[in-house]
Amino acid sequence: QVQLVESGGGTVQAGGSLRLSCTASEGSFSYNQAWFRQAPRKDRELVARLFHKTTTEYADSVKGRFTISKDIAENIYYLQMNSLKPEDTAVYYCALNYNGGGYSNPYNWRDWGQGTQVTVSS
């Protein structure tokens, strides 16, 4: 069973930066990896997706500010978040193993981390 452990969340002022990490258990492999976020009273939304090391996709709201990447050797996925805004405040989740049916639907991803809180103050 794949285990994902996120870290790097916290509280930052608007305009600041954070880097989230998602460490996957040994032996896990997935062509697709994603970061989702869920703000209070809102649906979980796709923030960024990485396919096969180099192909990336971002939500319009984070384009130009967030970067998804992977350390292949260490099996760690990253989400670098710059120029943070108060509306970026949410719990951020990493996901692995896409099952088809649409990338933006969280039900189509099999494995999830526990989530890490990001709070951006104005």
mmCIF file of C-alpha atoms in Angstrom:
data_model
loop_
_atom_site.group_PDB
_atom_site.id
_atom_site.type_symbol
_atom_site.label_atom_id
_atom_site.label_comp_id
_atom_site.label_asym_id
_atom_site.label_seq_id
_atom_site.Cartn_x
_atom_site.Cartn_y
_atom_site.Cartn_z
ATOM 1 C CA GLN A 1 0.000 0.000 0.000
ATOM 2 C CA VAL A 2 1.322 3.407 -0.969
ATOM 3 C CA GLN A 3 1.865 5.859 1.849
ATOM 4 C CA LEU A 4 2.204 9.574 1.232
ATOM 5 C CA VAL A 5 3.435 12.004 3.854
ATOM 6 C CA GLU A 6 3.145 15.737 3.267
ATOM 7 C CA SER A 7 5.098 18.467 5.009
ATOM 8 C CA GLY A 8 5.974 22.115 4.591
ATOM 9 C CA GLY A 9 2.697 23.798 5.346
ATOM 10 C CA GLY A 10 2.411 26.749 7.685
ATOM 11 C CA THR A 11 1.392 30.357 8.010
ATOM 12 C CA VAL A 12 2.874 33.005 5.770
ATOM 13 C CA GLN A 13 2.091 36.591 4.889
ATOM 14 C CA ALA A 14 0.676 37.485 1.496
ATOM 15 C CA GLY A 15 3.457 37.638 -1.074
ATOM 16 C CA GLY A 16 5.501 35.017 0.715
ATOM 17 C CA SER A 17 6.541 31.530 -0.337
ATOM 18 C CA LEU A 18 6.250 27.966 0.897
ATOM 19 C CA ARG A 19 7.457 24.649 -0.450
ATOM 20 C CA LEU A 20 5.327 21.609 0.193
ATOM 21 C CA SER A 21 6.835 18.133 0.089
ATOM 22 C CA CYS A 22 5.173 14.774 -0.407
ATOM 23 C CA THR A 23 7.277 11.722 0.363
ATOM 24 C CA ALA A 24 6.047 8.492 -1.200
ATOM 25 C CA SER A 25 6.734 5.122 0.352
ATOM 26 C CA GLU A 26 9.516 2.999 -1.085
ATOM 27 C CA GLY A 27 8.547 1.078 -4.188
ATOM 28 C CA SER A 28 5.674 3.309 -5.174
ATOM 29 C CA PHE A 29 5.608 4.527 -8.757
ATOM 30 C CA SER A 30 3.101 6.620 -10.619
ATOM 31 C CA TYR A 31 3.226 8.400 -13.962
ATOM 32 C CA ASN A 32 0.771 10.927 -12.592
ATOM 33 C CA GLN A 33 1.060 12.943 -9.429
ATOM 34 C CA ALA A 34 -1.074 15.844 -8.305
ATOM 35 C CA TRP A 35 -1.599 18.438 -5.632
ATOM 36 C CA PHE A 36 -5.134 19.291 -4.611
ATOM 37 C CA ARG A 37 -6.382 21.777 -2.060
ATOM 38 C CA GLN A 38 -9.546 22.181 -0.064
ATOM 39 C CA ALA A 39 -10.619 25.399 1.578
ATOM 40 C CA PRO A 40 -13.354 25.488 4.240
ATOM 41 C CA ARG A 41 -16.821 24.876 2.780
ATOM 42 C CA LYS A 42 -15.400 24.337 -0.682
ATOM 43 C CA ASP A 43 -14.816 21.302 -2.863
ATOM 44 C CA ARG A 44 -11.374 19.776 -3.209
ATOM 45 C CA GLU A 45 -9.788 21.277 -6.307
ATOM 46 C CA LEU A 46 -6.867 20.317 -8.524
ATOM 47 C CA VAL A 47 -4.001 22.761 -8.170
ATOM 48 C CA ALA A 48 -1.199 21.147 -10.182
ATOM 49 C CA ARG A 49 -0.461 17.905 -11.965
ATOM 50 C CA LEU A 50 2.787 16.258 -13.079
ATOM 51 C CA PHE A 51 2.907 13.588 -15.745
ATOM 52 C CA HIS A 52 5.951 11.445 -16.367
ATOM 53 C CA LYS A 53 8.543 13.793 -14.868
ATOM 54 C CA THR A 54 8.161 16.851 -17.078
ATOM 55 C CA THR A 55 4.621 17.500 -18.305
ATOM 56 C CA THR A 56 2.804 19.860 -15.989
ATOM 57 C CA GLU A 57 -0.649 21.346 -15.698
ATOM 58 C CA TYR A 58 -1.843 24.108 -13.368
ATOM 59 C CA ALA A 59 -5.091 25.636 -12.280
ATOM 60 C CA ASP A 60 -5.527 29.093 -13.770
ATOM 61 C CA SER A 61 -5.538 30.602 -10.287
ATOM 62 C CA VAL A 62 -1.959 29.451 -9.589
ATOM 63 C CA LYS A 63 -0.289 29.633 -13.010
ATOM 64 C CA GLY A 64 2.972 31.527 -12.875
ATOM 65 C CA ARG A 65 3.110 31.275 -9.066
ATOM 66 C CA PHE A 66 3.206 27.535 -8.280
ATOM 67 C CA THR A 67 5.605 24.904 -9.615
ATOM 68 C CA ILE A 68 5.207 21.143 -9.294
ATOM 69 C CA SER A 69 8.279 18.928 -9.471
ATOM 70 C CA LYS A 70 9.704 15.590 -8.409
ATOM 71 C CA ASP A 71 12.981 14.359 -6.969
ATOM 72 C CA ILE A 72 13.154 11.024 -8.727
ATOM 73 C CA ALA A 73 15.969 9.622 -6.639
ATOM 74 C CA GLU A 74 14.251 10.364 -3.353
ATOM 75 C CA ASN A 75 10.673 9.748 -4.542
ATOM 76 C CA ILE A 76 9.602 13.122 -3.185
ATOM 77 C CA TYR A 77 7.145 15.423 -4.914
ATOM 78 C CA TYR A 78 7.206 19.171 -4.393
ATOM 79 C CA LEU A 79 4.900 22.118 -4.775
ATOM 80 C CA GLN A 80 6.761 25.419 -4.733
ATOM 81 C CA MET A 81 4.325 28.216 -3.987
ATOM 82 C CA ASN A 82 5.369 31.821 -4.559
ATOM 83 C CA SER A 83 3.516 35.126 -4.366
ATOM 84 C CA LEU A 84 0.977 33.543 -2.051
ATOM 85 C CA LYS A 85 -2.430 35.152 -1.663
ATOM 86 C CA PRO A 86 -5.001 34.857 1.135
ATOM 87 C CA GLU A 87 -7.225 32.911 -1.262
ATOM 88 C CA ASP A 88 -4.552 30.196 -1.393
ATOM 89 C CA THR A 89 -5.408 29.323 2.201
ATOM 90 C CA ALA A 90 -6.465 25.663 2.304
ATOM 91 C CA VAL A 91 -5.435 22.170 3.263
ATOM 92 C CA TYR A 92 -3.154 20.862 0.536
ATOM 93 C CA TYR A 93 -3.087 17.175 -0.403
ATOM 94 C CA CYS A 94 -0.797 15.177 -2.646
ATOM 95 C CA ALA A 95 -2.257 12.368 -4.727
ATOM 96 C CA LEU A 96 -0.827 9.454 -6.721
ATOM 97 C CA ASN A 97 -2.114 6.790 -9.086
ATOM 98 C CA TYR A 98 -4.688 8.274 -11.381
ATOM 99 C CA ASN A 99 -7.452 5.846 -12.368
ATOM 100 C CA GLY A 100 -8.865 7.701 -15.359
ATOM 101 C CA GLY A 101 -12.083 9.609 -15.739
ATOM 102 C CA GLY A 102 -10.754 13.147 -15.461
ATOM 103 C CA TYR A 103 -7.778 14.565 -13.602
ATOM 104 C CA SER A 104 -9.692 17.239 -11.738
ATOM 105 C CA ASN A 105 -12.016 14.794 -9.991
ATOM 106 C CA PRO A 106 -10.405 13.723 -6.707
ATOM 107 C CA TYR A 107 -12.343 10.442 -6.774
ATOM 108 C CA ASN A 108 -10.219 9.401 -9.759
ATOM 109 C CA TRP A 109 -7.010 9.346 -7.697
ATOM 110 C CA ARG A 110 -6.287 6.305 -5.570
ATOM 111 C CA ASP A 111 -3.677 7.319 -2.996
ATOM 112 C CA TRP A 112 -3.695 10.397 -0.780
ATOM 113 C CA GLY A 113 -1.610 12.044 1.856
ATOM 114 C CA GLN A 114 -3.036 13.293 5.126
ATOM 115 C CA GLY A 115 -2.950 16.943 4.076
ATOM 116 C CA THR A 116 -0.982 19.960 5.259
ATOM 117 C CA GLN A 117 -2.478 23.309 6.221
ATOM 118 C CA VAL A 118 -1.413 26.450 4.380
ATOM 119 C CA THR A 119 -2.599 29.766 5.775
ATOM 120 C CA VAL A 120 -1.851 33.050 4.043
ATOM 121 C CA SER A 121 -2.503 36.202 6.043
ATOM 122 C CA SER A 122 -3.240 39.547 4.453
#
